[in-house]
PDB file of C-alpha atoms and ligand atoms in Angstrom:
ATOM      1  CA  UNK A   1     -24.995  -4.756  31.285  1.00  0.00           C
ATOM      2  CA  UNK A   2     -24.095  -3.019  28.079  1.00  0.00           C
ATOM      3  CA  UNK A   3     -20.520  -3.071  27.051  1.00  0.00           C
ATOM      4  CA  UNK A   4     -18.933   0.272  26.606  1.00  0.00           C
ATOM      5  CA  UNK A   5     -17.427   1.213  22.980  1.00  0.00           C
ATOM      6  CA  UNK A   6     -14.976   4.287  21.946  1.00  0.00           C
ATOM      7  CA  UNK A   7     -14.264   4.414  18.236  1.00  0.00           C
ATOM      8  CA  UNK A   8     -11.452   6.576  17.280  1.00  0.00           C
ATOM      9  CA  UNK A   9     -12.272   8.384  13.721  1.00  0.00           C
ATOM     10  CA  UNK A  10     -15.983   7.152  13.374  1.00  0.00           C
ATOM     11  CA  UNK A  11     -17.328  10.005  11.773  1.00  0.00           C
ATOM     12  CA  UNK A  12     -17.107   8.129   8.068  1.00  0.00           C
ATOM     13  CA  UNK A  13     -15.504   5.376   6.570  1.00  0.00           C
ATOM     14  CA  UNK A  14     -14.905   2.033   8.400  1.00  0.00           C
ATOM     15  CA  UNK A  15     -14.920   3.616  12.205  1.00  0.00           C
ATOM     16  CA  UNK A  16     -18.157   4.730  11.183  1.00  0.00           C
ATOM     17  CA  UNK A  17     -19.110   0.837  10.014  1.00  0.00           C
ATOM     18  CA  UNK A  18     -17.588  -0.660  13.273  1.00  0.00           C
ATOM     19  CA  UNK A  19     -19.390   2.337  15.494  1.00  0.00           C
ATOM     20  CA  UNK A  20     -22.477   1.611  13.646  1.00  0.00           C
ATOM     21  CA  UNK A  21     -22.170  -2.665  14.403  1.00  0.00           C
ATOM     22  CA  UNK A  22     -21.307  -2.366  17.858  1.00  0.00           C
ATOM     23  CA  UNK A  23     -24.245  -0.101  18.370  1.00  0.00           C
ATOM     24  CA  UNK A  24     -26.416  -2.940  16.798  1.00  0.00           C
ATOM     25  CA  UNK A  25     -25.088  -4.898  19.397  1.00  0.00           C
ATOM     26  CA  UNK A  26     -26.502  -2.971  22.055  1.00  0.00           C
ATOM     27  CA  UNK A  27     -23.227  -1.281  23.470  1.00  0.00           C
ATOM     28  CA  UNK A  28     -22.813   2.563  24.388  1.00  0.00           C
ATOM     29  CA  UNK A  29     -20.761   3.963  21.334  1.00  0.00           C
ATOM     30  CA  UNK A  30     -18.785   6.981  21.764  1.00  0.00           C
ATOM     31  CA  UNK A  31     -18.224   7.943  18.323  1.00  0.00           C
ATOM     32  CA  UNK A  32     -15.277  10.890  17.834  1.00  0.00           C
ATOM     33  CA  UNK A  33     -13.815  12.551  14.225  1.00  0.00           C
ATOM     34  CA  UNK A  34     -14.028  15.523  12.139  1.00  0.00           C
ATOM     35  CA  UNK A  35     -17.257  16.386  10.218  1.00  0.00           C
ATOM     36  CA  UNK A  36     -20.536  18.615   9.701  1.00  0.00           C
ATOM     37  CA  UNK A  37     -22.229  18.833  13.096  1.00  0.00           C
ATOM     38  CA  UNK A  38     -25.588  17.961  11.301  1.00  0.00           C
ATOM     39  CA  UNK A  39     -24.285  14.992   9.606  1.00  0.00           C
ATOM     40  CA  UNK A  40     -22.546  13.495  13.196  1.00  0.00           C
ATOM     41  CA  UNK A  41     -25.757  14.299  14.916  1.00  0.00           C
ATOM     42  CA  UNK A  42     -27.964  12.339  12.751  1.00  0.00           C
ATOM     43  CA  UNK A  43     -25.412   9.904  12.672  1.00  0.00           C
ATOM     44  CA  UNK A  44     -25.374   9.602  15.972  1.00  0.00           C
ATOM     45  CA  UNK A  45     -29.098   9.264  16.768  1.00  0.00           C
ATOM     46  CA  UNK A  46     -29.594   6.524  13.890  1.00  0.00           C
ATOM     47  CA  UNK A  47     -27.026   4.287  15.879  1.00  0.00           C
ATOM     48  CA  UNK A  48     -28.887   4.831  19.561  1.00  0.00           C
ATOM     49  CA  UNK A  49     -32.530   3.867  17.823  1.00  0.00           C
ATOM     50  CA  UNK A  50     -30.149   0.577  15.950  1.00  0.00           C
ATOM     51  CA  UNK A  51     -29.524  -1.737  19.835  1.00  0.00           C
ATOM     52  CA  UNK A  52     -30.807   0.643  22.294  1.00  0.00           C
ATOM     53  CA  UNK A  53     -27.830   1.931  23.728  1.00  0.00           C
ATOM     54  CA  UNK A  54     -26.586   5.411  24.175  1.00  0.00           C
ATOM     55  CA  UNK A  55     -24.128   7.022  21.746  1.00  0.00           C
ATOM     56  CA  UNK A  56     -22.382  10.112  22.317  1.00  0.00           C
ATOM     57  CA  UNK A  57     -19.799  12.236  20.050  1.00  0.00           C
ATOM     58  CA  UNK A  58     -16.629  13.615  21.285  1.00  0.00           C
ATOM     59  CA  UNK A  59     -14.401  16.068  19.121  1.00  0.00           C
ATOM     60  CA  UNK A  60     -11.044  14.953  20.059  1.00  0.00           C
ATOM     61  CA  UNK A  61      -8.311  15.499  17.668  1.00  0.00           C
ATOM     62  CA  UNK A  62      -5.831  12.706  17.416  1.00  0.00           C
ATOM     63  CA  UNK A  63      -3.297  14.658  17.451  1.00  0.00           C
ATOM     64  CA  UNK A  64      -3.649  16.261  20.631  1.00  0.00           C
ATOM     65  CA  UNK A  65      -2.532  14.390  24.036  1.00  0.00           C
ATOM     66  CA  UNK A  66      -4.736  16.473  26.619  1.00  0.00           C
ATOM     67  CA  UNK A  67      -7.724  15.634  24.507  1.00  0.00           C
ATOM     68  CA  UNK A  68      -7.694  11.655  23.606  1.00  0.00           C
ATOM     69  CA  UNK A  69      -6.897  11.995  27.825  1.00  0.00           C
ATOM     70  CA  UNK A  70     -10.308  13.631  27.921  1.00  0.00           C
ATOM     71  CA  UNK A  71     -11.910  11.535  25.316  1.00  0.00           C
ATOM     72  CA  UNK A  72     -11.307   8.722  27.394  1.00  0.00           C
ATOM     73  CA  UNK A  73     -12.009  10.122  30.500  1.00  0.00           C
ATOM     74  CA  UNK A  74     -15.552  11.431  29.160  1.00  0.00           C
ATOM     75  CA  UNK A  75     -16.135   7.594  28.367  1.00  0.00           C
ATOM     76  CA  UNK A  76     -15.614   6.714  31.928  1.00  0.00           C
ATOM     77  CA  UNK A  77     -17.544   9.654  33.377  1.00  0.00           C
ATOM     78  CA  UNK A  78     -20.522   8.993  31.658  1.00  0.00           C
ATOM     79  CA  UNK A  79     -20.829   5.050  31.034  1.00  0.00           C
ATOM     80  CA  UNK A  80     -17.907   4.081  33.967  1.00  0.00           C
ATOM     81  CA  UNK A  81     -15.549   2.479  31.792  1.00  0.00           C
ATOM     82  CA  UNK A  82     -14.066   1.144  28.855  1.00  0.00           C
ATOM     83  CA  UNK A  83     -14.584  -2.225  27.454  1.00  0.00           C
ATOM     84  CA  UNK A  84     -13.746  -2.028  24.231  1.00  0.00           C
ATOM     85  CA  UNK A  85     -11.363   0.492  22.665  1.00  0.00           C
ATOM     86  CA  UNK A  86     -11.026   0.639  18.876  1.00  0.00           C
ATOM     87  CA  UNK A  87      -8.261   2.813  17.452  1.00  0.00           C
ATOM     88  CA  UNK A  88      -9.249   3.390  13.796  1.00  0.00           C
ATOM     89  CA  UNK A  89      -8.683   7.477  13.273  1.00  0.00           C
ATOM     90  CA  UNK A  90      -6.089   7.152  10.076  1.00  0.00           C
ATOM     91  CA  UNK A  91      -5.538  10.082   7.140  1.00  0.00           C
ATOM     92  CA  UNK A  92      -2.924   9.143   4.258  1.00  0.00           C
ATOM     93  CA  UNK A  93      -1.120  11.379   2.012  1.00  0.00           C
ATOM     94  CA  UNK A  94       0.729   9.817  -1.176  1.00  0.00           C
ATOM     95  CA  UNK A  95       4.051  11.867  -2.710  1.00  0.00           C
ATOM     96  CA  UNK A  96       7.344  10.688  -3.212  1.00  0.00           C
ATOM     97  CA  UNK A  97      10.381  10.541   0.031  1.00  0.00           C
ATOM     98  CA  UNK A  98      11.664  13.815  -1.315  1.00  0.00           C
ATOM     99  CA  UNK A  99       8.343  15.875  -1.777  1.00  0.00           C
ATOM    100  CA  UNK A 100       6.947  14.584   1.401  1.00  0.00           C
ATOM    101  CA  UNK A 101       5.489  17.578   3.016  1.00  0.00           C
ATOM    102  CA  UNK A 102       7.267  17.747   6.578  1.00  0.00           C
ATOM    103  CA  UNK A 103       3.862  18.442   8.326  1.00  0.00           C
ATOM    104  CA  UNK A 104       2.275  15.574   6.880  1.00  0.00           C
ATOM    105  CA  UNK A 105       4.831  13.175   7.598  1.00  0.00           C
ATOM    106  CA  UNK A 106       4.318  14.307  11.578  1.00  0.00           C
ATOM    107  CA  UNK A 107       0.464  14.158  11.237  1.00  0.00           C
ATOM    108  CA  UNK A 108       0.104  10.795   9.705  1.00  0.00           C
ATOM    109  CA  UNK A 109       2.431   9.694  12.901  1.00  0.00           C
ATOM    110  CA  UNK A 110       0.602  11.324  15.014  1.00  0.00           C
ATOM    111  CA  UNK A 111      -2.967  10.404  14.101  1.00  0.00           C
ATOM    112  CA  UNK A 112      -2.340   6.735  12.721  1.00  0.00           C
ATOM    113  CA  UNK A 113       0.283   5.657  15.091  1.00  0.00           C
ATOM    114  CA  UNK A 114       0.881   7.701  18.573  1.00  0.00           C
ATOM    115  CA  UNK A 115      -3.021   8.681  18.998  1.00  0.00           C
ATOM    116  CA  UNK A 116      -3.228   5.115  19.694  1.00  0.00           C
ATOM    117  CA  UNK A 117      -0.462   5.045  22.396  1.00  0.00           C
ATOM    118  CA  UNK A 118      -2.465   8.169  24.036  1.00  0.00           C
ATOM    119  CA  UNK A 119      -5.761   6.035  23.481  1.00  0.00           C
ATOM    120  CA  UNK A 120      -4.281   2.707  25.871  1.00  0.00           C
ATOM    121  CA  UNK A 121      -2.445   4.690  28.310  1.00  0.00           C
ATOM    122  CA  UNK A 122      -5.933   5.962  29.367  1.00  0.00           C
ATOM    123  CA  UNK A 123      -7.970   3.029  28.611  1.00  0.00           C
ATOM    124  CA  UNK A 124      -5.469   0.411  30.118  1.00  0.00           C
ATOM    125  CA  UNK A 125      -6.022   1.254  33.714  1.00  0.00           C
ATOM    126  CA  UNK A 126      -9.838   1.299  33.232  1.00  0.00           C
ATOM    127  CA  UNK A 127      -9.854  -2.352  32.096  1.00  0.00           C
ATOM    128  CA  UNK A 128      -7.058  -3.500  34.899  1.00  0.00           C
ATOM    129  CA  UNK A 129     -10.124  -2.275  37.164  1.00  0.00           C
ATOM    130  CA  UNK A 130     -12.491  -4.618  35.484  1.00  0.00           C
ATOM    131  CA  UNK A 131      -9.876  -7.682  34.662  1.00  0.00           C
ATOM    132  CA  UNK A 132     -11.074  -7.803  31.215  1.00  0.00           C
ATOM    133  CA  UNK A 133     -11.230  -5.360  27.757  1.00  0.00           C
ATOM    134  CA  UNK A 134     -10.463  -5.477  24.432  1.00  0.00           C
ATOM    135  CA  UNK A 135      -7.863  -3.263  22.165  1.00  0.00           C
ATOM    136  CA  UNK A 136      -8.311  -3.206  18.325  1.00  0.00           C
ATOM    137  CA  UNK A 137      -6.020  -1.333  16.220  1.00  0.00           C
ATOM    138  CA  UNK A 138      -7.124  -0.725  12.618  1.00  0.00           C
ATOM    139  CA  UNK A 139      -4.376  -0.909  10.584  1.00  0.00           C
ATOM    140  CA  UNK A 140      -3.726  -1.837   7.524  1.00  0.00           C
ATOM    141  CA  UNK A 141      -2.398  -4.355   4.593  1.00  0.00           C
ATOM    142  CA  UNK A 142       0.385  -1.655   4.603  1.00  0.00           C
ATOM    143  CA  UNK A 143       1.171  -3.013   8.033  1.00  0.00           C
ATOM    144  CA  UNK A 144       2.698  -6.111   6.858  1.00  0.00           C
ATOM    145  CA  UNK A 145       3.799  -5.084   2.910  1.00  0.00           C
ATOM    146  CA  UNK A 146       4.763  -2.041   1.295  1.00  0.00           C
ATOM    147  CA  UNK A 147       3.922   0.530  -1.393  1.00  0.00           C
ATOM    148  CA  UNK A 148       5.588   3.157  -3.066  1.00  0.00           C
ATOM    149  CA  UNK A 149       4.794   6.802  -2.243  1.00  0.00           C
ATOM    150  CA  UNK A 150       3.349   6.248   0.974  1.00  0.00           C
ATOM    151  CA  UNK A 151       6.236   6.100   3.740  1.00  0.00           C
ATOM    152  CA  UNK A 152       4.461   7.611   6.268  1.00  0.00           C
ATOM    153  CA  UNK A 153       1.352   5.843   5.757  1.00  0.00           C
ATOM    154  CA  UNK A 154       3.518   1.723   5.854  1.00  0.00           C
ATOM    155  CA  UNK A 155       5.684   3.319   8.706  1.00  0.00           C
ATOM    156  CA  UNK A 156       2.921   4.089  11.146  1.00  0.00           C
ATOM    157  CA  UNK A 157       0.811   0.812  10.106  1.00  0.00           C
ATOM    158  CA  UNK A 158       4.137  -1.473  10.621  1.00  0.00           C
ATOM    159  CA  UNK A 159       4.936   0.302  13.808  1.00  0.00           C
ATOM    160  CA  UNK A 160       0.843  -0.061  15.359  1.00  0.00           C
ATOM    161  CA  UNK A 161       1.502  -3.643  14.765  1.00  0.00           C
ATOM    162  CA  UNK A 162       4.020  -3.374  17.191  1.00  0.00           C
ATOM    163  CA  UNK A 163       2.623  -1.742  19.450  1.00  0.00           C
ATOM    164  CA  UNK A 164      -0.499  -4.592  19.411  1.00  0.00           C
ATOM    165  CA  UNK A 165       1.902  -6.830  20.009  1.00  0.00           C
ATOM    166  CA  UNK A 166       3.802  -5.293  22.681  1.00  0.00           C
ATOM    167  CA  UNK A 167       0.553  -4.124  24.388  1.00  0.00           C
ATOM    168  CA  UNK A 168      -0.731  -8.020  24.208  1.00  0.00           C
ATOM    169  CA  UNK A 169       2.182  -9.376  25.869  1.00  0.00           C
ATOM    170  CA  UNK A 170       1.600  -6.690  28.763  1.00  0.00           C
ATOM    171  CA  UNK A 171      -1.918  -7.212  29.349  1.00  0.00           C
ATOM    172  CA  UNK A 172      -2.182 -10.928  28.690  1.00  0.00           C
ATOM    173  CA  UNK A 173      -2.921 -11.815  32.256  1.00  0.00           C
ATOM    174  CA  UNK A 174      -5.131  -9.244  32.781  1.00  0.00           C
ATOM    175  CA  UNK A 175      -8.058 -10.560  30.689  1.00  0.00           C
ATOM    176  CA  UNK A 176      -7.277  -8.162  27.999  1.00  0.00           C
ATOM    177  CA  UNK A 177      -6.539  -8.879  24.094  1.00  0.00           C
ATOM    178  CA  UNK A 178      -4.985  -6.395  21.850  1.00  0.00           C
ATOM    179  CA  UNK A 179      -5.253  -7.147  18.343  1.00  0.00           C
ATOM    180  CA  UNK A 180      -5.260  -5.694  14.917  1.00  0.00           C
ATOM    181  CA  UNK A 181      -6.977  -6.157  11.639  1.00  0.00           C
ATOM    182  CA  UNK A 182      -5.641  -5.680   8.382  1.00  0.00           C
ATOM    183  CA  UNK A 183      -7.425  -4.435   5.793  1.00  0.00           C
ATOM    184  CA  UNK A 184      -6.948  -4.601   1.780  1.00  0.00           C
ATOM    185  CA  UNK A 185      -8.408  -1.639  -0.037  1.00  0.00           C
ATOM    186  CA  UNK A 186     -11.891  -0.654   1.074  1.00  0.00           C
ATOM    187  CA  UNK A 187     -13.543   2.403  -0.907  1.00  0.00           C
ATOM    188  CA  UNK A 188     -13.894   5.088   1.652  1.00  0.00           C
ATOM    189  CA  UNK A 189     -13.204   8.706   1.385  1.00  0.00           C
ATOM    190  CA  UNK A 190      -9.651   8.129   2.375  1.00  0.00           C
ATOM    191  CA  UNK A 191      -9.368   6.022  -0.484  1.00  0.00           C
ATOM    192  CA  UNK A 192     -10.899   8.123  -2.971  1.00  0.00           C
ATOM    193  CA  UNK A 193      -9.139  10.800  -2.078  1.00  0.00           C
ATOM    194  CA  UNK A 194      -5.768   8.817  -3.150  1.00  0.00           C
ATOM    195  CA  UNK A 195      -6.898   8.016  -6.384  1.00  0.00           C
ATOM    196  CA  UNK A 196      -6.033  11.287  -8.014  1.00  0.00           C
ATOM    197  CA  UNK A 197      -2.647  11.564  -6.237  1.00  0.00           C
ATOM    198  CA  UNK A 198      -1.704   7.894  -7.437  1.00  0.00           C
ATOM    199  CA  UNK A 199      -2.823   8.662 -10.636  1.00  0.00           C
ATOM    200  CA  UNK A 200      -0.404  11.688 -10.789  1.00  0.00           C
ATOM    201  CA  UNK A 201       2.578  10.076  -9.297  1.00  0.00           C
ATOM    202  CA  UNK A 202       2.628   6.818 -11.348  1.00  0.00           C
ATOM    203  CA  UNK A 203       1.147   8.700 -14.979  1.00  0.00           C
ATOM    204  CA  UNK A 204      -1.760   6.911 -14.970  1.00  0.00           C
ATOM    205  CA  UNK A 205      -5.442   7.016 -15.348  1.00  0.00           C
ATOM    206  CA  UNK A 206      -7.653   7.298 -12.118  1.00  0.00           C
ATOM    207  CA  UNK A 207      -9.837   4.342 -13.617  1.00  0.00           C
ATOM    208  CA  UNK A 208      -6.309   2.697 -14.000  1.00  0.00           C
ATOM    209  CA  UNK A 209      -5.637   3.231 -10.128  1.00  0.00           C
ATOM    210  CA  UNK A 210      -8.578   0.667  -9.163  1.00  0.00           C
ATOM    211  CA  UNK A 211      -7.699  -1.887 -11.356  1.00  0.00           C
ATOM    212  CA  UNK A 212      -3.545  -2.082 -11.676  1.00  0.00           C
ATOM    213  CA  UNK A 213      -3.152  -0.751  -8.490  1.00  0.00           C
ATOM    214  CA  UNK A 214      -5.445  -1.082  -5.883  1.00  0.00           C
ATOM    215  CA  UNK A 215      -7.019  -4.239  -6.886  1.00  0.00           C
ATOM    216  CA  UNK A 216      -4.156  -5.828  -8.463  1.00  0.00           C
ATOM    217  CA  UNK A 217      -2.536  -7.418  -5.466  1.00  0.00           C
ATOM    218  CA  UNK A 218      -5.880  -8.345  -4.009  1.00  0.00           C
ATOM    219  CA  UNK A 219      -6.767 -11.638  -5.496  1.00  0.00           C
ATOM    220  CA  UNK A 220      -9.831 -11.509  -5.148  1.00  0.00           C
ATOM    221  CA  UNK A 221     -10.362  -8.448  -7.308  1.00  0.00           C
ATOM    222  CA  UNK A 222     -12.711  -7.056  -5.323  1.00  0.00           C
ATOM    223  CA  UNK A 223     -12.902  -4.170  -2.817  1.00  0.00           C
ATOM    224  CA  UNK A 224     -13.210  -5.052   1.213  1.00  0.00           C
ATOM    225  CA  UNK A 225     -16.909  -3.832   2.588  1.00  0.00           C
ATOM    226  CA  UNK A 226     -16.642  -1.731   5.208  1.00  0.00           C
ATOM    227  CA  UNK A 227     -19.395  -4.373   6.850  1.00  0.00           C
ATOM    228  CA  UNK A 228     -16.372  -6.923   6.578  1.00  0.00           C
ATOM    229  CA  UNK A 229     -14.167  -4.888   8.487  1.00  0.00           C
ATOM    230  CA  UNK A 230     -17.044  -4.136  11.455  1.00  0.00           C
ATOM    231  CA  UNK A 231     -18.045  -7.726  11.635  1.00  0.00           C
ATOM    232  CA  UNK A 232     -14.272  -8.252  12.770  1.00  0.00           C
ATOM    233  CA  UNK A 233     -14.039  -6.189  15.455  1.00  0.00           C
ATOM    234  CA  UNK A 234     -17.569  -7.436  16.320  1.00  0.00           C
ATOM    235  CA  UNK A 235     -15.765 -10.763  16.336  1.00  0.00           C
ATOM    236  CA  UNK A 236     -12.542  -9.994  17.937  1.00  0.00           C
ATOM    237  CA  UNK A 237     -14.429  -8.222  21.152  1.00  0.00           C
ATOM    238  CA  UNK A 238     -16.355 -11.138  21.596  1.00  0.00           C
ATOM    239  CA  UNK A 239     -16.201 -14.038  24.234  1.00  0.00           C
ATOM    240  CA  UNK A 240     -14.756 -16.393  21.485  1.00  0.00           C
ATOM    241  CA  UNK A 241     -11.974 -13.852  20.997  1.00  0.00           C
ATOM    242  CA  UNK A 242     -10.208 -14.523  24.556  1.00  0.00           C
ATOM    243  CA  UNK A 243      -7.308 -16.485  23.350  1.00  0.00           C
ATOM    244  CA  UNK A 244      -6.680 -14.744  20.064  1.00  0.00           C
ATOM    245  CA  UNK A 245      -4.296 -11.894  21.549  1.00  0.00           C
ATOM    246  CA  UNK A 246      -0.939 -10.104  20.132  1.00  0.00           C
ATOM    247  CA  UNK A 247      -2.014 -10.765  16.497  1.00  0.00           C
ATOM    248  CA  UNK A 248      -3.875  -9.384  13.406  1.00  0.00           C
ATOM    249  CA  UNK A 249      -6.406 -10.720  11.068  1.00  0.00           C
ATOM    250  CA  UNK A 250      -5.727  -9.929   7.849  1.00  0.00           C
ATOM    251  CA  UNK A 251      -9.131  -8.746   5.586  1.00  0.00           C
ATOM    252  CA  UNK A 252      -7.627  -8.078   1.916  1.00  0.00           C
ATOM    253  CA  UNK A 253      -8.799 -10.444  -0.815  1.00  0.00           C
ATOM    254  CA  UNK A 254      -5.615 -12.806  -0.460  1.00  0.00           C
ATOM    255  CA  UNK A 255      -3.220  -9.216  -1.147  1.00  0.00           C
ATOM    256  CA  UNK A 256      -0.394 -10.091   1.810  1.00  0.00           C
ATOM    257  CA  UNK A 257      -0.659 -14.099   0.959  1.00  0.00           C
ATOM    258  CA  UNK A 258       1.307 -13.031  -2.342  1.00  0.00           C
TER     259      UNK A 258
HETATM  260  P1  NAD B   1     -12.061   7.893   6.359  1.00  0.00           P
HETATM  261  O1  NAD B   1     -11.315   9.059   5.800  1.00  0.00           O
HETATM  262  O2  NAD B   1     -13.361   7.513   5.763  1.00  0.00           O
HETATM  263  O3  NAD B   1     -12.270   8.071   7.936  1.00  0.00           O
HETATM  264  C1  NAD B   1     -11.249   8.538   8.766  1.00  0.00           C
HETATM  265  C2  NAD B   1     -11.848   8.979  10.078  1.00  0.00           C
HETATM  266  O4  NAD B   1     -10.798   9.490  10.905  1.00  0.00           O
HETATM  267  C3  NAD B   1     -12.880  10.096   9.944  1.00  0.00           C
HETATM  268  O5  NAD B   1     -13.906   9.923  10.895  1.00  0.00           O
HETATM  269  C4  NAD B   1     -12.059  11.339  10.270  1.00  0.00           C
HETATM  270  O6  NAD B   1     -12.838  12.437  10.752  1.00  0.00           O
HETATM  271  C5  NAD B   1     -11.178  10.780  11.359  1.00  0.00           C
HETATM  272  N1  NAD B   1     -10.003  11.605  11.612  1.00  0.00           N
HETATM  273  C6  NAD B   1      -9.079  12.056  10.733  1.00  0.00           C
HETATM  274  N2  NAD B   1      -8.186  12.830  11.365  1.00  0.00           N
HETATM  275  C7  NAD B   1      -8.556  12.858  12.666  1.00  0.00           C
HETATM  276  C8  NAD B   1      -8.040  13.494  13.811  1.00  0.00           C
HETATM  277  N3  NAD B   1      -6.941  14.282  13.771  1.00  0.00           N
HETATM  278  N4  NAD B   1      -8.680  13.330  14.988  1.00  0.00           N
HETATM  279  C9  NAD B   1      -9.798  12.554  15.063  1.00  0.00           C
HETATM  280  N5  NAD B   1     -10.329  11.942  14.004  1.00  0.00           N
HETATM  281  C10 NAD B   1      -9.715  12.090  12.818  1.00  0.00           C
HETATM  282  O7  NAD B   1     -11.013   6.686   6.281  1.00  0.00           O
HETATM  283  P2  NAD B   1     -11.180   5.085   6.379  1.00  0.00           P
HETATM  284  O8  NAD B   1     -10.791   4.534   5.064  1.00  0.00           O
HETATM  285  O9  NAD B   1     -12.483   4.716   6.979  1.00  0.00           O
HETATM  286  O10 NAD B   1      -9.979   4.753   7.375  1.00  0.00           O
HETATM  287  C11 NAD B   1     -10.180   4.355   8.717  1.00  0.00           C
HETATM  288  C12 NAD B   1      -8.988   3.539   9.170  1.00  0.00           C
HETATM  289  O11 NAD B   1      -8.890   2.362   8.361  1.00  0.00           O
HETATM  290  C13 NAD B   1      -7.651   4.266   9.017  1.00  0.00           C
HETATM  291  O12 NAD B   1      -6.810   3.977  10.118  1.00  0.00           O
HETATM  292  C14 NAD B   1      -7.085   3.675   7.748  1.00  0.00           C
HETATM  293  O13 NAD B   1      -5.694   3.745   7.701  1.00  0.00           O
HETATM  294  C15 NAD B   1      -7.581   2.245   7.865  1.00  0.00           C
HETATM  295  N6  NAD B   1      -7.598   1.512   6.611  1.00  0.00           N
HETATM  296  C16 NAD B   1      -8.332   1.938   5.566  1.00  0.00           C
HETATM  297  C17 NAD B   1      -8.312   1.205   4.390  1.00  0.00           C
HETATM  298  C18 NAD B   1      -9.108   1.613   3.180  1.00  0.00           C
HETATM  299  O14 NAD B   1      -8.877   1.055   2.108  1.00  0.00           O
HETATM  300  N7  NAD B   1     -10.046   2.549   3.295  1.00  0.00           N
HETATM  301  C19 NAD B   1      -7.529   0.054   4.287  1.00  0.00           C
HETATM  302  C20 NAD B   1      -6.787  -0.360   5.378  1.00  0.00           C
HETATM  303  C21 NAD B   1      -6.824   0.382   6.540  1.00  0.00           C
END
């Protein structure tokens, strides 16, 4: 029977990657995040033709209780459960302590930390019913190390690693894992989007950015694919996943061995 697959934030980026490879896998996706109805759409039906099973898009925003409940619920409702959760939804915003826009600092909480909270609580129960599931946080180098001008951004990411671990330890015996991977920089939008920001705080060039920046710590001097990042999660929701549980994989080009 196909496996069952909600993707927080898979409307772009890497949820869109991991969405994408557990489709290929033949799982029902339910794909969720912000975007041109078109674009979602076609995204949507290019996954179901991919393995065969169903896809469907919910609009939840992350940042909004009542609907990640019904986000989850709608995955039960129309496939019965949830075997594999992925909470990947994430937004950054770079500025100094002091010119941290208030709002900001709540909605990077919200949507890269709490969401995920909102996310289990619903979930949990629905894999207790089945003795078995699989939790994988996206979060981040910026989990384990930090930069300047992003305190929101390393806050949430150390604090979802707690939560993975905290979340392992409670559903150990219950045949689920709850795990995180870690990322180095991987050129999405959300990363683009930085680029000029950085540049601005630190008086450099955005060309400048890439290469003494984001790519400096990364030994590898390379950029993560966002394939990398999917066949992880692939990896980590498979049967030879069951005893790695309360832990994260780190994907960054040898950044956090420094
Ligand atoms: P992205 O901007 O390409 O995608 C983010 C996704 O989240 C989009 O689908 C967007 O619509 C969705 N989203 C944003 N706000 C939302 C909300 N309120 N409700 C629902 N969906 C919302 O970004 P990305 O780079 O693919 O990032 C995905 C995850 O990977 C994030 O958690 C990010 O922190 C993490 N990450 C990214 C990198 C990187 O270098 N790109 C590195 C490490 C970790």
């Amino acid at each position: 029977m196909s496996r069952t697959v909600v993707v927080t934030g898979s409307t772009s980026g890497i949820g869109l990657g991991i969405a994408r490879a557990f489709a290929a896998e033949g799982c029902h996706v339910v794909i969720n995040g912000f975007g041109r109805p078109d674009e979602i759409e076609a995204a949507r039906r290019e996954m179901e033709v991919l393995g065969g099973g169903r896809v469907i898009y919910h609009a939840a925003d992350m940042t909004k209780p009542d609907e990640i409940a019904d986000l989850i619920g709608t995955a039960k409702e129309t496939f019965g459960s949830v075997d594999v959760l992925v909470n990947n939804a994430g937004i950054q915003h770079v500025a100094k302590i002091e010119d941290f826009p208030l709002e900001k600092w709540d909605q990077i909480i919200a949507i890269n930390l709490t969401s995920s909270f909102h996310t289990m609580r619903a979930a949990i129960p629905l894999m207790k019913e089945k003795g078995k599931g699989r939790i994988i946080n996206v979060a981040s180098a910026h989990a384990l190390t930090a930069s300047p001008f992003k305190s929101a951004y390393v806050a949430a990411k150390h604090g979802i690693l707690g939560l993975t671990k905290t979340a392992a330890l409670e559903l150990a015996e219950f045949g689920i894992t709850v795990n995180a991977i870690c990322p180095g920089y991987v050129l999405t939008p959300l990363v683009e989007k930085q680029i000029p920001d950085t540049a601005r705080e630190r008086g450099i060039s955005e060309e400048q950015v890439k290469t003494d920046v984001m790519l400096r710590l990364q030994a590898t001097k390379e950029f993560v694919s966002i394939e990398e990042v999917a066949a992880t999660a692939v990896f980590l929701a498979s049967d030879a996943a069951r005893q790695i549980t309360g832990t994260h994989i780190s994907i960054d080009g040898g950044w956090t061995a420094q």
